[in-house]
Amino acid sequence: MARRDYSLLGPDGARAVETGLAAAEWYHTDVPRKVMKELMQRSDQPAIRDTILLYGCMIGFASAGIALWGSWWCVPFWLAYGVLYGSASDSRWHECGHGTAFKTAWMNNAVYEIASFMIMRNSATWRWSHARHHTDTYIVGRDPEIAIMRPPAFVKLIGSFFGIPEVIDFFPRMIRNALSGPTAEERSFVPQSEWGKVQRVALVYLAIYAATVGLALWMQSILPLMVIGLPRLYGAWHHVMTGLLQHGGLADNVIDHRLNSRTVLMNPISRFIYWNMNYHVEHHMFPMVPYHALPRLHETIKHDLPSPNRSIPEAFAEMWPALRRQLAHEDFFLRRDLPPGAKPYREDFHRAALGEMPDALPAE
Amino acid sequence: MPQWIRACATDDVDEEDLIRFDHGGATYAIYHSPEGDFFATAGLCTHENVHLCDGLVMGHLIECPKHNGQFDYRTGEARRAPVCVNLRTFPVKVEGADVFIEVP
Ligand code: FES
């Protein structure tokens, strides 16, 4: 395959539309309707409990960080606050964006807006980019949320653990959005009726950051920025660590989530921060299932999925060498075995759409 | 010329659920509301061509299985992004144990 062009207005995206790879019908494991209906049921209770716990911990850690400011004792509190601000906000943005976390719509919307601000994503733009990510997951030139492009840019990936490329991208974009609405690329997936909202959201963000910077200047201290803004840098590492595992090293340009997404079993703290998005194949196959039902969905369909990685380190040990290999062989990807009795990968779908498709190279 | 056609039996659709019904090259969704009434809409989401029959009925809303867009299935009104275009609805009548919809 020729070098990938990830631009949403480029030739790869156009080719995906032409061949029917874009907006295609994806593989789903068969689940009886009665079981699926039960799994899809919404409830406010788990998300209210988790949200009280999240915001309660954030207030507690930030208060301790402020109270101990000036001594080294404040460091662990800021690190803990940072992870909740700069990483848990990613999963709250995600789940509430789907509208599945809470049963009550306004609760989803309120947590979505707060989380979008914290994770530095324009809440109006990103609702649409994520819809595209689900339609065309890891379809080159169509999916605006491909975290690891090929060949992998390792310096940028490592910078992402500290939020650096995202923050560098966010501020000029916010100012551009505030001045003139969405960019040309954003207009390719945000409907015109929402362009005004993109601009209004950017103006609100701009006002909050301006006030925070103003307060910091007035106080002659970075303390206000430790609470708002900087935790997106010093607390980003957890959501990047878990986020890279979602699709890293796996196939692109396929229409079977078992080939391009990864489920990783992980510890309960990471699962709280990540809101169960470690069940990522399951989430992509059935985005209607709320986060709190994903472990049950996993049990229901695991007979048809590649075995999950058993821990974060094990998943990195699988992914990292594959990424290194993609430096030299852009077409390399990991093709995990399916358990006996699973439906075979529907490679005929995407082969037909692409015309040809390289086989996975053998692992090193 | 619109005509009434039998879509299903009343007990084919659980309360607060829907089924898919295909006829004449078109696909429809038949709903059974929590109050026991029946409704019919186009079977495909207006955002992308996804069958709504795999979605979730909550009260009077149908949530699309692909991106969680929502419609009020009684009126077809688009109620939650990413759906922006309303869903087409069709008249329904129940005769005995059969559900009929009027199709164009
Ligand atoms: S296809 Fe229905 S909401 Fe996107």
CSV table of N, CA and C in Angstrom, one decimal, chain A residues 27-173:
chain,number,residue,atom,x,y,z
A,27,TYR,N,-18.9,-5.9,11.2
A,27,TYR,CA,-19.3,-7.2,11.8
A,27,TYR,C,-19.8,-7.0,13.2
A,28,HIS,N,-20.8,-7.8,13.6
A,28,HIS,CA,-21.3,-7.8,15.0
A,28,HIS,C,-21.4,-9.3,15.4
A,29,THR,N,-21.0,-9.6,16.6
A,29,THR,CA,-21.3,-10.9,17.2
A,29,THR,C,-22.8,-11.0,17.4
A,30,ASP,N,-23.4,-12.2,17.2
A,30,ASP,CA,-24.8,-12.3,17.4
A,30,ASP,C,-25.1,-12.4,18.9
A,31,VAL,N,-26.0,-11.5,19.3
A,31,VAL,CA,-26.4,-11.5,20.7
A,31,VAL,C,-28.0,-11.5,20.7
A,32,PRO,N,-28.6,-12.4,21.3
A,32,PRO,CA,-30.1,-12.4,21.3
A,32,PRO,C,-30.6,-11.1,21.7
A,33,ARG,N,-31.7,-10.6,21.1
A,33,ARG,CA,-32.3,-9.3,21.3
A,33,ARG,C,-32.6,-9.1,22.8
A,34,LYS,N,-33.1,-10.1,23.4
A,34,LYS,CA,-33.6,-10.0,24.8
A,34,LYS,C,-32.3,-9.7,25.7
A,35,VAL,N,-31.2,-10.4,25.4
A,35,VAL,CA,-30.0,-10.1,26.2
A,35,VAL,C,-29.5,-8.7,25.9
A,36,MET,N,-29.5,-8.4,24.6
A,36,MET,CA,-28.9,-7.1,24.3
A,36,MET,C,-29.8,-5.9,24.9
A,37,LYS,N,-31.1,-6.1,24.9
A,37,LYS,CA,-31.9,-5.1,25.5
A,37,LYS,C,-31.6,-4.9,26.9
A,38,GLU,N,-31.4,-6.0,27.6
A,38,GLU,CA,-31.1,-5.9,29.0
A,38,GLU,C,-29.7,-5.2,29.2
A,39,LEU,N,-28.8,-5.5,28.4
A,39,LEU,CA,-27.4,-4.9,28.5
A,39,LEU,C,-27.5,-3.4,28.2
A,40,MET,N,-28.4,-3.0,27.3
A,40,MET,CA,-28.5,-1.6,26.9
A,40,MET,C,-29.2,-0.7,27.9
A,41,GLN,N,-29.9,-1.3,28.9
A,41,GLN,CA,-30.7,-0.5,29.8
A,41,GLN,C,-29.9,0.6,30.5
A,42,ARG,N,-30.4,1.7,30.6
A,42,ARG,CA,-29.7,2.9,31.2
A,42,ARG,C,-30.1,3.0,32.7
A,43,SER,N,-29.2,3.6,33.4
A,43,SER,CA,-29.4,3.8,34.9
A,43,SER,C,-28.6,5.1,35.3
A,44,ASP,N,-29.2,5.9,36.1
A,44,ASP,CA,-28.4,7.0,36.6
A,44,ASP,C,-27.5,6.7,37.8
A,45,GLN,N,-27.9,5.6,38.5
A,45,GLN,CA,-27.3,5.4,39.8
A,45,GLN,C,-25.7,5.2,39.7
A,46,PRO,N,-25.2,4.3,38.8
A,46,PRO,CA,-23.8,4.0,38.8
A,46,PRO,C,-23.0,5.3,38.5
A,47,ALA,N,-23.5,6.1,37.5
A,47,ALA,CA,-22.8,7.3,37.1
A,47,ALA,C,-22.9,8.4,38.1
A,48,ILE,N,-24.0,8.5,38.8
A,48,ILE,CA,-24.1,9.5,39.9
A,48,ILE,C,-23.1,9.2,41.0
A,49,ARG,N,-23.0,7.9,41.4
A,49,ARG,CA,-22.0,7.4,42.4
A,49,ARG,C,-20.6,7.8,41.9
A,50,ASP,N,-20.3,7.4,40.7
A,50,ASP,CA,-18.9,7.6,40.2
A,50,ASP,C,-18.6,9.1,40.0
A,51,THR,N,-19.6,9.9,39.7
A,51,THR,CA,-19.4,11.4,39.5
A,51,THR,C,-19.2,12.1,40.8
A,52,ILE,N,-20.0,11.7,41.8
A,52,ILE,CA,-19.8,12.3,43.2
A,52,ILE,C,-18.4,11.9,43.7
A,53,LEU,N,-18.0,10.6,43.4
A,53,LEU,CA,-16.7,10.2,43.9
A,53,LEU,C,-15.6,11.0,43.1
A,54,LEU,N,-15.7,11.1,41.8
A,54,LEU,CA,-14.7,11.8,41.0
A,54,LEU,C,-14.6,13.3,41.4
A,55,TYR,N,-15.7,14.0,41.4
A,55,TYR,CA,-15.6,15.4,41.7
A,55,TYR,C,-15.2,15.6,43.2
A,56,GLY,N,-15.7,14.7,44.1
A,56,GLY,CA,-15.3,14.8,45.5
A,56,GLY,C,-13.8,14.7,45.6
A,57,CYS,N,-13.3,13.7,45.0
A,57,CYS,CA,-11.8,13.5,45.1
A,57,CYS,C,-11.1,14.7,44.5
A,58,MET,N,-11.6,15.2,43.4
A,58,MET,CA,-10.9,16.3,42.7
A,58,MET,C,-10.8,17.5,43.7
A,59,ILE,N,-12.0,17.8,44.3
A,59,ILE,CA,-12.0,18.9,45.2
A,59,ILE,C,-11.1,18.7,46.4
A,60,GLY,N,-11.1,17.5,46.9
A,60,GLY,CA,-10.2,17.1,48.1
A,60,GLY,C,-8.8,17.3,47.7
A,61,PHE,N,-8.4,16.7,46.6
A,61,PHE,CA,-6.9,16.7,46.2
A,61,PHE,C,-6.5,18.2,45.9
A,62,ALA,N,-7.3,18.9,45.2
A,62,ALA,CA,-6.9,20.3,44.9
A,62,ALA,C,-6.8,21.1,46.1
A,63,SER,N,-7.8,20.9,47.1
A,63,SER,CA,-7.8,21.7,48.3
A,63,SER,C,-6.5,21.4,49.1
A,64,ALA,N,-6.1,20.1,49.1
A,64,ALA,CA,-4.9,19.7,49.8
A,64,ALA,C,-3.7,20.3,49.1
A,65,GLY,N,-3.7,20.2,47.8
A,65,GLY,CA,-2.6,20.8,47.0
A,65,GLY,C,-2.4,22.3,47.3
A,66,ILE,N,-3.5,23.0,47.3
A,66,ILE,CA,-3.5,24.5,47.6
A,66,ILE,C,-3.0,24.7,49.0
A,67,ALA,N,-3.5,23.9,50.0
A,67,ALA,CA,-3.2,24.1,51.4
A,67,ALA,C,-1.7,23.9,51.6
A,68,LEU,N,-1.1,22.9,50.9
A,68,LEU,CA,0.3,22.5,51.1
A,68,LEU,C,1.2,23.2,50.1
A,69,TRP,N,0.7,24.1,49.3
A,69,TRP,CA,1.5,24.8,48.3
A,69,TRP,C,2.7,25.4,48.9
A,70,GLY,N,3.8,25.2,48.2
A,70,GLY,CA,5.1,25.7,48.8
A,70,GLY,C,5.9,24.7,49.5
A,71,SER,N,5.3,23.5,49.8
A,71,SER,CA,6.0,22.4,50.4
A,71,SER,C,6.0,21.2,49.4
A,72,TRP,N,6.9,20.3,49.5
A,72,TRP,CA,6.9,19.2,48.6
A,72,TRP,C,5.7,18.3,48.9
A,73,TRP,N,5.1,18.4,50.0
A,73,TRP,CA,3.9,17.6,50.4
A,73,TRP,C,2.8,17.8,49.4
A,74,CYS,N,2.8,18.9,48.7
A,74,CYS,CA,1.7,19.1,47.8
A,74,CYS,C,1.7,18.3,46.6
A,75,VAL,N,2.9,17.7,46.3
A,75,VAL,CA,3.1,17.1,45.0
A,75,VAL,C,2.2,15.9,44.7
A,76,PRO,N,2.1,14.9,45.7
A,76,PRO,CA,1.2,13.8,45.4
A,76,PRO,C,-0.2,14.2,45.2
A,77,PHE,N,-0.6,15.2,45.9
A,77,PHE,CA,-2.0,15.7,45.7
A,77,PHE,C,-2.3,16.3,44.3
A,78,TRP,N,-1.3,17.0,43.9
A,78,TRP,CA,-1.5,17.6,42.5
A,78,TRP,C,-1.4,16.5,41.5
A,79,LEU,N,-0.5,15.5,41.7
A,79,LEU,CA,-0.4,14.4,40.7
A,79,LEU,C,-1.8,13.6,40.7
A,80,ALA,N,-2.4,13.4,41.8
A,80,ALA,CA,-3.6,12.7,41.9
A,80,ALA,C,-4.7,13.5,41.2
A,81,TYR,N,-4.7,14.8,41.6
A,81,TYR,CA,-5.7,15.7,41.0
A,81,TYR,C,-5.6,15.8,39.4
A,82,GLY,N,-4.3,15.8,39.0
A,82,GLY,CA,-4.0,15.9,37.6
A,82,GLY,C,-4.5,14.8,36.8
A,83,VAL,N,-4.4,13.6,37.4
A,83,VAL,CA,-4.9,12.4,36.6
A,83,VAL,C,-6.4,12.4,36.5
A,84,LEU,N,-7.1,12.9,37.6
A,84,LEU,CA,-8.5,13.0,37.5
A,84,LEU,C,-9.0,14.0,36.5
A,85,TYR,N,-8.2,15.2,36.5
A,85,TYR,CA,-8.6,16.3,35.6
A,85,TYR,C,-8.2,15.9,34.1
A,86,GLY,N,-7.0,15.5,34.0
A,86,GLY,CA,-6.4,15.3,32.6
A,86,GLY,C,-6.6,14.0,32.0
A,87,SER,N,-7.1,13.0,32.8
A,87,SER,CA,-7.3,11.7,32.2
A,87,SER,C,-8.8,11.2,32.4
A,88,ALA,N,-9.3,11.3,33.7
A,88,ALA,CA,-10.7,10.8,33.9
A,88,ALA,C,-11.6,11.7,33.0
A,89,SER,N,-11.3,12.9,32.7
A,89,SER,CA,-12.1,13.7,31.9
A,89,SER,C,-12.3,13.2,30.5
A,90,ASP,N,-11.3,12.4,30.0
A,90,ASP,CA,-11.3,11.8,28.7
A,90,ASP,C,-12.5,10.8,28.6
A,91,SER,N,-12.5,9.9,29.6
A,91,SER,CA,-13.5,8.9,29.6
A,91,SER,C,-14.9,9.5,29.9
A,92,ARG,N,-15.0,10.5,30.7
A,92,ARG,CA,-16.3,11.1,31.0
A,92,ARG,C,-16.8,11.8,29.7
A,93,TRP,N,-15.9,12.5,29.0
A,93,TRP,CA,-16.2,13.1,27.8
A,93,TRP,C,-16.8,12.1,26.8
A,94,HIS,N,-16.1,10.9,26.8
A,94,HIS,CA,-16.5,9.9,25.9
A,94,HIS,C,-17.8,9.3,26.2
A,95,GLU,N,-18.0,8.8,27.4
A,95,GLU,CA,-19.2,8.1,27.8
A,95,GLU,C,-20.5,9.1,27.7
A,96,CYS,N,-20.3,10.3,28.2
A,96,CYS,CA,-21.4,11.2,28.2
A,96,CYS,C,-21.7,11.7,26.8
A,97,GLY,N,-20.7,11.8,26.0
A,97,GLY,CA,-20.9,12.1,24.6
A,97,GLY,C,-21.8,11.1,23.9
A,98,HIS,N,-21.6,9.8,24.3
A,98,HIS,CA,-22.5,8.8,23.7
A,98,HIS,C,-23.9,8.9,24.3
A,99,GLY,N,-24.0,9.5,25.5
A,99,GLY,CA,-25.3,9.7,26.1
A,99,GLY,C,-25.7,8.4,26.8
A,100,THR,N,-24.7,7.6,27.1
A,100,THR,CA,-25.1,6.3,27.8
A,100,THR,C,-24.7,6.2,29.3
A,101,ALA,N,-23.9,7.2,29.7
A,101,ALA,CA,-23.4,7.1,31.1
A,101,ALA,C,-24.6,7.2,32.1
A,102,PHE,N,-25.4,8.2,31.9
A,102,PHE,CA,-26.6,8.5,32.8
A,102,PHE,C,-27.8,8.1,32.0
A,103,LYS,N,-28.9,7.9,32.7
A,103,LYS,CA,-30.2,7.7,32.0
A,103,LYS,C,-30.7,9.1,31.6
A,104,THR,N,-30.5,10.1,32.5
A,104,THR,CA,-31.1,11.4,32.4
A,104,THR,C,-30.2,12.3,31.5
A,105,ALA,N,-30.9,12.8,30.4
A,105,ALA,CA,-30.1,13.5,29.4
A,105,ALA,C,-29.3,14.7,29.9
A,106,TRP,N,-29.9,15.5,30.8
A,106,TRP,CA,-29.2,16.7,31.2
A,106,TRP,C,-27.9,16.4,32.0
A,107,MET,N,-28.0,15.2,32.7
A,107,MET,CA,-26.8,14.8,33.5
A,107,MET,C,-25.6,14.4,32.5
A,108,ASN,N,-26.0,13.7,31.5
A,108,ASN,CA,-25.0,13.4,30.4
A,108,ASN,C,-24.4,14.7,29.9
A,109,ASN,N,-25.3,15.6,29.6
A,109,ASN,CA,-24.8,16.9,28.9
A,109,ASN,C,-24.0,17.7,29.8
A,110,ALA,N,-24.4,17.8,31.1
A,110,ALA,CA,-23.6,18.6,32.1
A,110,ALA,C,-22.2,18.0,32.2
A,111,VAL,N,-22.1,16.7,32.5
A,111,VAL,CA,-20.7,16.1,32.7
A,111,VAL,C,-19.9,16.2,31.4
A,112,TYR,N,-20.6,16.0,30.2
A,112,TYR,CA,-19.9,16.1,28.9
A,112,TYR,C,-19.3,17.5,28.7
A,113,GLU,N,-20.0,18.6,29.1
A,113,GLU,CA,-19.5,19.9,28.9
A,113,GLU,C,-18.3,20.2,29.8
A,114,ILE,N,-18.4,19.7,31.0
A,114,ILE,CA,-17.3,20.0,32.0
A,114,ILE,C,-16.1,19.2,31.5
A,115,ALA,N,-16.3,17.9,31.1
A,115,ALA,CA,-15.2,17.1,30.7
A,115,ALA,C,-14.5,17.6,29.5
A,116,SER,N,-15.4,18.1,28.5
A,116,SER,CA,-14.8,18.6,27.3
A,116,SER,C,-13.9,19.7,27.5
A,117,PHE,N,-14.3,20.6,28.5
A,117,PHE,CA,-13.5,21.8,28.8
A,117,PHE,C,-12.1,21.3,29.4
A,118,MET,N,-12.2,20.3,30.3
A,118,MET,CA,-11.0,19.9,31.0
A,118,MET,C,-10.0,19.2,30.0
A,119,ILE,N,-10.6,18.4,29.1
A,119,ILE,CA,-9.7,17.6,28.2
A,119,ILE,C,-9.3,18.5,27.0
A,120,MET,N,-9.8,19.7,27.0
A,120,MET,CA,-9.5,20.7,25.9
A,120,MET,C,-9.9,20.2,24.5
A,121,ARG,N,-11.2,19.9,24.5
A,121,ARG,CA,-11.8,19.5,23.2
A,121,ARG,C,-13.1,20.4,23.1
A,122,ASN,N,-13.2,21.1,22.0
A,122,ASN,CA,-14.4,21.8,21.8
A,122,ASN,C,-15.6,20.9,21.8
A,123,SER,N,-16.5,21.1,22.8
A,123,SER,CA,-17.6,20.1,23.0
A,123,SER,C,-18.5,20.0,21.8
A,124,ALA,N,-18.7,21.1,21.0
A,124,ALA,CA,-19.5,21.0,19.8
A,124,ALA,C,-18.9,20.3,18.7
A,125,THR,N,-17.6,20.5,18.5
A,125,THR,CA,-16.8,19.8,17.4
A,125,THR,C,-16.7,18.4,17.6
A,126,TRP,N,-16.3,18.0,18.8
A,126,TRP,CA,-15.9,16.7,19.1
A,126,TRP,C,-17.0,15.7,19.2
A,127,ARG,N,-18.2,16.2,19.4
A,127,ARG,CA,-19.4,15.3,19.4
A,127,ARG,C,-19.4,14.6,18.0
A,128,TRP,N,-19.1,15.4,17.0
A,128,TRP,CA,-19.2,14.9,15.6
A,128,TRP,C,-18.0,14.1,15.2
A,129,SER,N,-16.8,14.5,15.6
A,129,SER,CA,-15.7,13.8,15.2
A,129,SER,C,-15.8,12.4,15.8
A,130,HIS,N,-16.4,12.2,17.0
A,130,HIS,CA,-16.4,10.9,17.6
A,130,HIS,C,-17.5,10.0,16.9
A,131,ALA,N,-18.5,10.7,16.4
A,131,ALA,CA,-19.5,9.9,15.6
A,131,ALA,C,-18.8,9.3,14.3
A,132,ARG,N,-17.9,10.1,13.7
A,132,ARG,CA,-17.2,9.6,12.6
A,132,ARG,C,-16.2,8.5,13.0
A,133,HIS,N,-15.6,8.6,14.2
A,133,HIS,CA,-14.7,7.6,14.6
A,133,HIS,C,-15.5,6.3,14.8
A,134,HIS,N,-16.8,6.3,15.1
A,134,HIS,CA,-17.5,5.1,15.2
A,134,HIS,C,-18.0,4.6,13.9
A,135,THR,N,-18.3,5.5,13.0
A,135,THR,CA,-18.7,5.0,11.6
A,135,THR,C,-17.5,4.4,10.9
A,136,ASP,N,-16.4,5.0,11.0
A,136,ASP,CA,-15.2,4.7,10.1
A,136,ASP,C,-14.0,4.4,11.0
A,137,THR,N,-14.1,3.6,12.0
A,137,THR,CA,-13.0,3.4,12.9
A,137,THR,C,-11.8,3.0,12.2
A,138,TYR,N,-10.7,3.8,12.4
A,138,TYR,CA,-9.4,3.5,11.8
A,138,TYR,C,-9.5,3.3,10.3
A,139,ILE,N,-10.4,3.9,9.6
A,139,ILE,CA,-10.4,4.0,8.2
A,139,ILE,C,-9.5,5.2,7.8
A,140,VAL,N,-8.4,5.0,7.1
A,140,VAL,CA,-7.5,6.1,6.9
A,140,VAL,C,-8.2,7.2,6.0
A,141,GLY,N,-8.0,8.4,6.4
A,141,GLY,CA,-8.6,9.5,5.7
A,141,GLY,C,-10.1,9.8,6.0
A,142,ARG,N,-10.6,9.0,6.9
A,142,ARG,CA,-12.1,9.2,7.3
A,142,ARG,C,-12.2,9.4,8.8
A,143,ASP,N,-11.4,8.7,9.6
A,143,ASP,CA,-11.5,8.7,11.0
A,143,ASP,C,-10.6,9.9,11.6
A,144,PRO,N,-11.3,10.9,12.2
A,144,PRO,CA,-10.4,12.0,12.7
A,144,PRO,C,-9.8,11.7,14.0
A,145,GLU,N,-10.0,10.6,14.6
A,145,GLU,CA,-9.4,10.3,15.9
A,145,GLU,C,-8.4,9.1,15.9
A,146,ILE,N,-7.6,9.1,14.8
A,146,ILE,CA,-6.6,8.0,14.8
A,146,ILE,C,-5.4,8.4,15.6
A,147,ALA,N,-5.2,7.8,16.8
A,147,ALA,CA,-4.2,8.2,17.7
A,147,ALA,C,-2.8,7.9,17.2
A,148,ILE,N,-2.7,6.7,16.6
A,148,ILE,CA,-1.3,6.4,16.1
A,148,ILE,C,-1.3,6.2,14.6
A,149,MET,N,-0.8,7.2,13.9
A,149,MET,CA,-0.8,7.1,12.5
A,149,MET,C,0.5,6.3,12.1
A,150,ARG,N,0.5,5.8,10.9
A,150,ARG,CA,1.7,5.0,10.4
A,150,ARG,C,2.5,5.8,9.4
A,151,PRO,N,3.7,5.8,9.4
A,151,PRO,CA,4.5,5.2,10.5
A,151,PRO,C,4.4,6.0,11.8
A,152,PRO,N,4.5,5.3,12.9
A,152,PRO,CA,4.2,6.0,14.2
A,152,PRO,C,5.2,7.1,14.5
A,153,ALA,N,4.7,8.2,15.0
A,153,ALA,CA,5.6,9.3,15.3
A,153,ALA,C,5.9,9.2,16.8
A,154,PHE,N,7.0,8.6,17.1
A,154,PHE,CA,7.2,8.2,18.5
A,154,PHE,C,7.4,9.5,19.4
A,155,VAL,N,8.1,10.5,18.8
A,155,VAL,CA,8.3,11.7,19.7
A,155,VAL,C,7.0,12.3,20.1
A,156,LYS,N,6.1,12.4,19.1
A,156,LYS,CA,4.8,12.9,19.3
A,156,LYS,C,4.0,12.1,20.4
A,157,LEU,N,4.1,10.7,20.2
A,157,LEU,CA,3.4,9.9,21.1
A,157,LEU,C,3.9,10.1,22.5
A,158,ILE,N,5.2,10.2,22.7
A,158,ILE,CA,5.7,10.3,24.0
A,158,ILE,C,5.3,11.7,24.6
A,159,GLY,N,5.3,12.7,23.7
A,159,GLY,CA,4.9,14.1,24.1
A,159,GLY,C,3.4,14.0,24.5
A,160,SER,N,2.6,13.1,23.9
A,160,SER,CA,1.2,13.0,24.3
A,160,SER,C,1.0,12.6,25.8
A,161,PHE,N,2.0,11.8,26.3
A,161,PHE,CA,1.8,11.4,27.7
A,161,PHE,C,1.8,12.7,28.6
A,162,PHE,N,2.4,13.8,28.1
A,162,PHE,CA,2.3,15.0,28.9
A,162,PHE,C,1.4,16.1,28.2
A,163,GLY,N,0.6,15.6,27.3
A,163,GLY,CA,-0.4,16.4,26.7
A,163,GLY,C,0.1,17.5,25.7
A,164,ILE,N,1.4,17.4,25.4
A,164,ILE,CA,2.0,18.5,24.7
A,164,ILE,C,1.5,18.8,23.3
A,165,PRO,N,1.5,17.8,22.4
A,165,PRO,CA,0.9,18.1,21.0
A,165,PRO,C,-0.5,18.5,21.1
A,166,GLU,N,-1.3,17.9,22.0
A,166,GLU,CA,-2.7,18.3,22.0
A,166,GLU,C,-2.9,19.7,22.5
A,167,VAL,N,-2.2,20.1,23.5
A,167,VAL,CA,-2.3,21.5,24.0
A,167,VAL,C,-1.8,22.5,23.0
A,168,ILE,N,-0.7,22.1,22.3
A,168,ILE,CA,-0.2,23.0,21.3
A,168,ILE,C,-1.2,23.2,20.1
A,169,ASP,N,-2.0,22.1,19.8
A,169,ASP,CA,-3.0,22.2,18.8
A,169,ASP,C,-4.2,22.9,19.3
A,170,PHE,N,-4.5,22.8,20.6
A,170,PHE,CA,-5.8,23.2,21.1
A,170,PHE,C,-5.9,24.8,21.1
A,171,PHE,N,-4.9,25.4,21.6
A,171,PHE,CA,-5.0,26.9,21.8
A,171,PHE,C,-5.2,27.7,20.6
A,172,PRO,N,-4.3,27.5,19.6
A,172,PRO,CA,-4.6,28.2,18.3
A,172,PRO,C,-5.9,27.9,17.7
A,173,ARG,N,-6.3,26.6,17.8
A,173,ARG,CA,-7.6,26.2,17.2
A,173,ARG,C,-8.7,26.9,18.0
